[in-house]
């Protein structure tokens, strides 16, 4: 925290030293991504500095000075507060860096298109898309990149505007999705942010740092620091000091941070607080929740008593709520479920375990925003429901285990870095029963990588017994799968085929038609359910329309 000036100078120098694109060698592209990653690291380690860069006036005499730096800081702050995926943010930062580098050279729009075409060929899809759809062209988009752009555009027209003015202006003109992202700034940094001039007991003060319930103030007249509650300060008409002045006050604080000041008999140490509280909670996908791990160990114990399982589930309110609601809404049961014990007695221990694993896994897979998240989430939910319906007339899977199998199968859509920066679904999708064809126009190149992701996830979530065998078969035609696994394999593949056809309107290629024909020959009862299942899930076929998911355009156009 004692090197804000050095951190600011360092990231500024890194950003300004980047080469102007198009790249003559791949190292130039990597340099942009490295600097982008450094911006993210700076944000996570020094969040108040990021807020100060984004919100404090750079200069009253030169209002546009360092506007590029404010733009990037604002975009990163919005992205972190809105739980945007890091891969998406990294490419978004690179898009801004390359745009401002091109702007310095007064390049023509045709050069920007040339750069975007090169980036798209190198699989930097979000970066390419954003570089093309910059400024006014981004008007129809619904992610934080657009919101940051509109913020800076307003600031360009009215450079002395304070945060409250800008938020009010943007809230009136933006759609609901962007307003949700904008509202994240009200929790932090808020309308009274680091560097704001405030009144404290009728005397001027400067807000240096903050916690959820209190603020650290600097009193210029007495040259002292003081902690107090937020309700004891009043904003000074949205005024704030310059970035340089705020950093100087923080450095003064850090110089004296070892000193103990006695106030009313209590020792207080004045330091800039830890800002972990302002970072949205992010849960690792690589392992299940601790409460779920304990429950899975119990469920694997053949001598476990139902009372003990009920106690373990009761330790996690989210599990209790989900299980009772899911059981009550299950059309196959047709009975209201009053409590967890009733759910367990109705479903059985194995099925309860599969339900909770699927629920927790899906929540973690979908926690971070990226461009195709609305599509992939809807697709996963739909395919899991189709699989559950198909499994209800089969002998190889229970409806609960079928939903979990499909969720694991589609997990690479949420964990592959390339999928998180993808803008369009592949136009010429082949093998609709293969997950690889959802993330690449050349799916065969990704089969091994996808299997590795699936196997790692299945092992981490203690589901490797059946999953490992099925993962080895995914992407194959039914006749090439061992008989013991064939029906489960057909259920998984058929659910993915139908979900893609119904939701994404993707046509069946020859290999997909062969998969359906072989499934029909082996298990005619499964394929005969298509119209019945589609009618029962009609409410799930409302597509999350947005420009990112359009497969009618390519980034080069």
Short mmCIF file of C-alpha atoms in Angstrom, two decimals, residues 74-408:
data_model
loop_
_atom_site.label_atom_id
_atom_site.label_comp_id
_atom_site.label_asym_id
_atom_site.label_seq_id
_atom_site.Cartn_x
_atom_site.Cartn_y
_atom_site.Cartn_z
CA UNK A 74 -13.20 2.33 -14.78
CA UNK A 75 -13.71 -0.70 -17.03
CA UNK A 76 -11.74 -2.96 -14.70
CA UNK A 77 -13.55 -1.60 -11.63
CA UNK A 78 -16.94 -2.17 -13.26
CA UNK A 79 -15.89 -5.64 -14.38
CA UNK A 80 -14.62 -6.74 -10.98
CA UNK A 81 -17.63 -5.34 -9.15
CA UNK A 82 -19.95 -7.11 -11.63
CA UNK A 83 -18.10 -10.44 -11.32
CA UNK A 84 -16.99 -10.47 -14.94
CA UNK A 85 -14.69 -13.32 -15.92
CA UNK A 86 -10.98 -12.46 -15.89
CA UNK A 87 -10.36 -13.81 -19.40
CA UNK A 88 -13.01 -11.46 -20.76
CA UNK A 89 -11.63 -8.52 -18.77
CA UNK A 90 -8.11 -9.22 -19.95
CA UNK A 91 -9.11 -9.06 -23.60
CA UNK A 92 -11.28 -6.00 -22.94
CA UNK A 93 -8.32 -4.16 -21.41
CA UNK A 94 -6.21 -5.16 -24.41
CA UNK A 95 -8.89 -3.73 -26.70
CA UNK A 96 -8.76 -0.38 -24.91
CA UNK A 97 -4.95 -0.32 -24.87
CA UNK A 98 -4.75 -1.06 -28.59
CA UNK A 99 -7.49 1.46 -29.41
CA UNK A 100 -5.72 4.31 -27.62
CA UNK A 101 -2.38 3.35 -29.17
CA UNK A 102 -3.97 3.48 -32.61
CA UNK A 103 -5.68 6.76 -31.73
CA UNK A 104 -2.32 8.33 -30.87
CA UNK A 105 -1.09 7.58 -34.39
CA UNK A 106 -4.31 9.03 -35.87
CA UNK A 107 -4.85 5.80 -37.76
CA UNK A 108 -7.77 5.36 -40.12
CA UNK A 109 -10.74 3.09 -39.20
CA UNK A 110 -9.53 0.70 -41.89
CA UNK A 111 -6.37 0.05 -39.85
CA UNK A 112 -8.48 -0.78 -36.82
CA UNK A 113 -10.41 -3.28 -38.92
CA UNK A 114 -7.11 -4.74 -40.14
CA UNK A 115 -5.97 -5.20 -36.54
CA UNK A 116 -9.30 -6.78 -35.54
CA UNK A 117 -9.08 -9.23 -38.44
CA UNK A 118 -5.60 -10.26 -37.36
CA UNK A 119 -6.73 -10.71 -33.76
CA UNK A 120 -9.71 -12.84 -34.79
CA UNK A 121 -7.40 -15.15 -36.73
CA UNK A 122 -5.34 -15.54 -33.56
CA UNK A 123 -8.48 -16.51 -31.55
CA UNK A 124 -8.52 -13.19 -29.65
CA UNK A 125 -12.24 -12.89 -30.38
CA UNK A 126 -13.46 -10.53 -27.66
CA UNK A 127 -10.50 -8.21 -28.23
CA UNK A 128 -11.19 -8.15 -31.98
CA UNK A 129 -14.92 -7.65 -31.47
CA UNK A 130 -14.43 -4.78 -29.07
CA UNK A 131 -11.85 -3.02 -31.22
CA UNK A 132 -14.31 -3.04 -34.12
CA UNK A 133 -17.43 -2.22 -32.09
CA UNK A 134 -15.94 0.71 -30.22
CA UNK A 135 -17.70 3.94 -29.35
CA UNK A 136 -21.07 4.54 -31.00
CA UNK A 137 -20.97 1.10 -32.63
CA UNK A 138 -21.24 -0.50 -29.18
CA UNK A 139 -24.63 1.04 -28.44
CA UNK A 140 -26.55 -2.24 -28.54
CA UNK A 141 -24.19 -4.22 -26.35
CA UNK A 142 -25.02 -5.26 -22.81
CA UNK A 143 -21.75 -5.71 -20.94
CA UNK A 144 -19.57 -3.47 -18.80
CA UNK A 145 -17.30 -2.54 -21.71
CA UNK A 146 -20.15 -0.51 -23.18
CA UNK A 147 -21.02 1.00 -19.82
CA UNK A 148 -17.42 2.14 -19.29
CA UNK A 149 -17.37 3.62 -22.79
CA UNK A 150 -20.56 5.60 -22.21
CA UNK A 151 -19.20 6.83 -18.89
CA UNK A 152 -16.02 8.15 -20.50
CA UNK A 153 -17.97 9.67 -23.39
CA UNK A 154 -20.10 11.64 -20.93
CA UNK A 155 -16.98 12.66 -19.01
CA UNK A 156 -15.37 13.83 -22.26
CA UNK A 157 -18.31 16.19 -22.83
CA UNK A 158 -18.52 17.34 -19.20
CA UNK A 159 -15.08 16.75 -17.63
CA UNK A 160 -15.90 18.27 -14.23
CA UNK A 161 -18.89 15.98 -13.60
CA UNK A 162 -18.88 14.10 -10.32
CA UNK A 163 -19.78 10.44 -9.85
CA UNK A 164 -23.38 11.10 -8.78
CA UNK A 165 -24.05 13.17 -11.91
CA UNK A 166 -22.65 10.50 -14.21
CA UNK A 167 -24.49 7.61 -12.55
CA UNK A 168 -27.77 9.51 -12.69
CA UNK A 169 -27.25 10.30 -16.39
CA UNK A 170 -26.32 6.72 -17.34
CA UNK A 171 -29.13 5.20 -15.28
CA UNK A 172 -31.68 7.15 -17.31
CA UNK A 173 -30.39 6.02 -20.69
CA UNK A 174 -29.29 2.42 -20.20
CA UNK A 175 -31.08 -0.93 -20.24
CA UNK A 176 -31.70 -3.12 -17.21
CA UNK A 177 -28.60 -5.27 -17.71
CA UNK A 178 -26.28 -2.27 -17.69
CA UNK A 179 -28.10 -0.66 -14.76
CA UNK A 180 -27.40 -3.79 -12.69
CA UNK A 181 -23.70 -3.35 -13.43
CA UNK A 182 -23.93 0.35 -12.63
CA UNK A 183 -25.61 -0.34 -9.29
CA UNK A 184 -22.58 -2.39 -8.21
CA UNK A 185 -20.67 0.90 -7.95
CA UNK A 186 -23.13 2.21 -5.35
CA UNK A 187 -21.92 -0.40 -2.85
CA UNK A 188 -18.30 0.36 -3.70
CA UNK A 189 -16.79 2.88 -4.24
CA UNK A 190 -20.15 4.64 -3.77
CA UNK A 191 -21.04 8.27 -4.37
CA UNK A 192 -18.56 9.33 -1.67
CA UNK A 193 -15.36 7.63 -2.77
CA UNK A 194 -11.65 7.80 -1.99
CA UNK A 195 -10.48 11.39 -2.50
CA UNK A 196 -13.92 12.93 -1.90
CA UNK A 197 -14.08 16.20 0.00
CA UNK A 198 -16.52 15.87 2.90
CA UNK A 199 -17.67 17.73 5.99
CA UNK A 200 -16.99 16.22 9.41
CA UNK A 201 -18.25 18.12 12.46
CA UNK A 202 -18.53 21.26 10.35
CA UNK A 203 -14.89 21.14 9.28
CA UNK A 204 -13.44 20.09 5.91
CA UNK A 205 -12.07 16.58 5.60
CA UNK A 206 -10.83 14.19 2.95
CA UNK A 207 -12.04 10.60 2.63
CA UNK A 208 -8.85 8.51 2.43
CA UNK A 209 -10.19 4.96 2.73
CA UNK A 210 -13.34 3.08 3.64
CA UNK A 211 -14.87 -0.06 5.08
CA UNK A 212 -18.52 -1.14 4.74
CA UNK A 213 -19.56 0.75 7.89
CA UNK A 214 -16.90 3.40 8.49
CA UNK A 215 -14.44 5.73 6.78
CA UNK A 216 -10.88 6.89 7.30
CA UNK A 217 -10.68 10.70 7.15
CA UNK A 218 -7.83 13.20 6.84
CA UNK A 219 -8.35 16.55 8.59
CA UNK A 220 -6.21 19.16 6.77
CA UNK A 221 -6.36 21.81 9.50
CA UNK A 222 -5.00 19.58 12.25
CA UNK A 223 -3.13 17.29 9.82
CA UNK A 224 -4.59 14.27 11.60
CA UNK A 225 -6.32 11.06 10.54
CA UNK A 226 -9.53 9.81 12.09
CA UNK A 227 -11.92 6.85 11.78
CA UNK A 228 -15.64 7.51 11.98
CA UNK A 229 -18.95 6.09 10.79
CA UNK A 230 -20.28 6.98 7.35
CA UNK A 231 -23.39 8.65 8.73
CA UNK A 232 -21.19 11.25 10.45
CA UNK A 233 -19.92 12.76 7.20
CA UNK A 234 -21.67 14.78 4.50
CA UNK A 235 -20.45 15.16 0.89
CA UNK A 236 -19.11 18.54 -0.15
CA UNK A 237 -21.19 18.92 -3.34
CA UNK A 238 -19.43 16.00 -5.00
CA UNK A 239 -16.03 17.70 -4.91
CA UNK A 240 -12.81 15.69 -4.84
CA UNK A 241 -9.09 16.28 -4.87
CA UNK A 242 -6.73 15.33 -7.67
CA UNK A 243 -5.24 11.88 -7.98
CA UNK A 244 -1.80 13.26 -7.07
CA UNK A 245 -3.13 14.91 -3.89
CA UNK A 246 -4.89 11.74 -2.75
CA UNK A 247 -1.75 9.65 -3.28
CA UNK A 248 0.28 12.20 -1.28
CA UNK A 249 -2.14 11.92 1.65
CA UNK A 250 -2.01 8.10 1.48
CA UNK A 251 1.80 8.21 1.47
CA UNK A 252 1.73 10.47 4.52
CA UNK A 253 -0.56 7.94 6.18
CA UNK A 254 1.79 5.10 5.33
CA UNK A 255 4.84 6.94 6.65
CA UNK A 256 3.15 7.30 10.01
CA UNK A 257 1.33 3.98 10.04
CA UNK A 258 3.57 2.47 12.71
CA UNK A 259 2.77 5.24 15.17
CA UNK A 260 0.22 4.49 17.87
CA UNK A 261 -2.20 7.28 18.70
CA UNK A 262 -4.09 7.17 21.97
CA UNK A 263 -7.69 8.33 21.77
CA UNK A 264 -9.92 8.17 24.84
CA UNK A 265 -7.58 5.65 26.38
CA UNK A 266 -7.72 3.30 23.34
CA UNK A 267 -4.83 2.76 20.99
CA UNK A 268 -5.59 3.18 17.30
CA UNK A 269 -3.37 2.42 14.33
CA UNK A 270 -4.20 4.45 11.24
CA UNK A 271 -3.60 2.42 8.11
CA UNK A 272 -5.40 2.08 4.82
CA UNK A 273 -7.88 -0.78 5.38
CA UNK A 274 -7.98 -4.16 3.70
CA UNK A 275 -10.27 -3.96 0.67
CA UNK A 276 -11.14 -7.65 0.38
CA UNK A 277 -14.64 -6.71 1.49
CA UNK A 278 -15.16 -4.73 -1.73
CA UNK A 279 -14.26 -7.66 -3.99
CA UNK A 280 -17.26 -9.86 -4.92
CA UNK A 281 -17.00 -13.36 -3.50
CA UNK A 282 -15.64 -15.85 -6.01
CA UNK A 283 -15.80 -19.60 -5.41
CA UNK A 284 -13.31 -22.05 -6.93
CA UNK A 285 -14.73 -24.49 -9.47
CA UNK A 286 -11.86 -26.89 -8.82
CA UNK A 287 -13.43 -28.20 -5.62
CA UNK A 288 -16.91 -28.49 -4.09
CA UNK A 289 -17.99 -26.51 -1.02
CA UNK A 290 -16.61 -27.88 2.25
CA UNK A 291 -20.12 -28.66 3.48
CA UNK A 292 -20.78 -30.66 0.31
CA UNK A 293 -17.49 -32.56 0.68
CA UNK A 294 -18.53 -33.65 4.17
CA UNK A 295 -21.93 -34.67 2.87
CA UNK A 296 -20.45 -36.69 -0.01
CA UNK A 297 -18.18 -38.57 2.39
CA UNK A 298 -21.22 -39.37 4.53
CA UNK A 299 -23.27 -40.52 1.54
CA UNK A 300 -20.46 -42.89 0.55
CA UNK A 301 -20.65 -44.50 3.99
CA UNK A 302 -22.98 -47.55 3.73
CA UNK A 303 -23.72 -47.39 7.46
CA UNK A 304 -24.68 -43.72 7.60
CA UNK A 305 -27.96 -42.92 9.34
CA UNK A 306 -30.52 -40.68 7.61
CA UNK A 307 -30.60 -38.49 10.74
CA UNK A 308 -26.89 -37.73 10.27
CA UNK A 309 -27.42 -36.84 6.59
CA UNK A 310 -30.28 -34.51 7.53
CA UNK A 311 -27.99 -32.79 10.05
CA UNK A 312 -25.23 -32.32 7.46
CA UNK A 313 -27.64 -30.88 4.89
CA UNK A 314 -29.14 -28.63 7.55
CA UNK A 315 -25.72 -27.06 8.13
CA UNK A 316 -26.01 -25.41 4.69
CA UNK A 317 -29.26 -23.40 4.37
CA UNK A 318 -28.80 -23.14 0.59
CA UNK A 319 -28.89 -26.94 0.30
CA UNK A 320 -31.99 -27.21 2.49
CA UNK A 321 -33.90 -24.61 0.48
CA UNK A 322 -32.88 -26.05 -2.88
CA UNK A 323 -33.66 -29.66 -1.95
CA UNK A 324 -37.13 -29.02 -0.56
CA UNK A 325 -38.08 -26.69 -3.42
CA UNK A 326 -36.73 -29.04 -6.10
CA UNK A 327 -38.49 -32.04 -4.58
CA UNK A 328 -41.79 -30.15 -4.30
CA UNK A 329 -41.60 -29.00 -7.93
CA UNK A 330 -40.65 -32.42 -9.31
CA UNK A 331 -43.48 -33.42 -11.65
CA UNK A 332 -42.69 -37.11 -11.20
CA UNK A 333 -43.48 -36.96 -7.46
CA UNK A 334 -46.73 -34.97 -7.54
CA UNK A 335 -46.45 -34.43 -3.78
CA UNK A 336 -45.51 -31.38 -1.69
CA UNK A 337 -42.31 -31.95 0.29
CA UNK A 338 -42.27 -30.45 3.78
CA UNK A 339 -38.68 -30.97 4.91
CA UNK A 340 -35.25 -32.43 4.09
CA UNK A 341 -35.97 -35.78 5.69
CA UNK A 342 -39.07 -36.17 3.53
CA UNK A 343 -36.94 -35.39 0.42
CA UNK A 344 -34.35 -37.99 1.39
CA UNK A 345 -36.94 -40.66 2.05
CA UNK A 346 -38.60 -39.91 -1.27
CA UNK A 347 -35.51 -39.73 -3.46
CA UNK A 348 -32.98 -41.91 -1.65
CA UNK A 349 -29.46 -40.99 -0.57
CA UNK A 350 -27.77 -41.40 -3.96
CA UNK A 351 -30.27 -39.21 -5.78
CA UNK A 352 -30.09 -36.49 -3.14
CA UNK A 353 -26.31 -36.45 -3.48
CA UNK A 354 -26.51 -36.10 -7.27
CA UNK A 355 -29.04 -33.27 -6.98
CA UNK A 356 -26.91 -31.28 -4.56
CA UNK A 357 -23.69 -31.82 -6.54
CA UNK A 358 -25.36 -30.67 -9.75
CA UNK A 359 -26.83 -27.62 -8.04
CA UNK A 360 -23.54 -26.55 -6.41
CA UNK A 361 -21.49 -27.29 -9.52
CA UNK A 362 -23.75 -25.29 -11.83
CA UNK A 363 -23.74 -22.33 -9.41
CA UNK A 364 -19.96 -22.25 -9.47
CA UNK A 365 -19.66 -22.74 -13.21
CA UNK A 366 -21.98 -19.81 -13.95
CA UNK A 367 -20.83 -17.35 -11.27
CA UNK A 368 -18.71 -15.13 -13.58
CA UNK A 369 -20.05 -13.21 -16.56
CA UNK A 370 -18.60 -13.73 -20.05
CA UNK A 371 -20.16 -12.98 -23.46
CA UNK A 372 -21.73 -16.38 -24.16
CA UNK A 373 -22.73 -17.10 -20.56
CA UNK A 374 -26.48 -16.50 -21.17
CA UNK A 375 -26.45 -19.02 -24.04
CA UNK A 376 -24.29 -21.64 -22.37
CA UNK A 377 -26.29 -21.40 -19.12
CA UNK A 378 -29.61 -21.80 -20.90
CA UNK A 379 -28.21 -24.66 -22.99
CA UNK A 380 -26.86 -26.48 -19.92
CA UNK A 381 -30.11 -26.15 -18.00
CA UNK A 382 -32.16 -27.31 -20.98
CA UNK A 383 -29.91 -30.27 -21.80
CA UNK A 384 -29.87 -31.38 -18.15
CA UNK A 385 -33.68 -31.31 -18.02
CA UNK A 386 -33.96 -33.27 -21.27
CA UNK A 387 -31.54 -35.87 -19.92
CA UNK A 388 -33.55 -36.16 -16.71
CA UNK A 389 -36.75 -36.75 -18.68
CA UNK A 390 -35.06 -39.38 -20.87
CA UNK A 391 -33.54 -41.10 -17.84
CA UNK A 392 -36.96 -41.50 -16.24
CA UNK A 393 -37.78 -44.15 -18.87
CA UNK A 394 -34.35 -45.81 -18.81
CA UNK A 395 -32.57 -48.29 -16.59
CA UNK A 396 -28.99 -46.98 -16.80
CA UNK A 397 -29.38 -43.59 -15.09
CA UNK A 398 -31.66 -41.95 -12.58
CA UNK A 399 -33.09 -38.56 -13.58
CA UNK A 400 -30.87 -36.88 -10.98
CA UNK A 401 -27.65 -38.59 -12.11
CA UNK A 402 -28.50 -37.85 -15.77
CA UNK A 403 -28.74 -34.11 -15.05
CA UNK A 404 -25.39 -34.25 -13.28
CA UNK A 405 -23.74 -36.21 -16.11
CA UNK A 406 -24.81 -33.57 -18.65
CA UNK A 407 -23.68 -30.70 -16.41
CA UNK A 408 -20.21 -32.25 -16.13
#
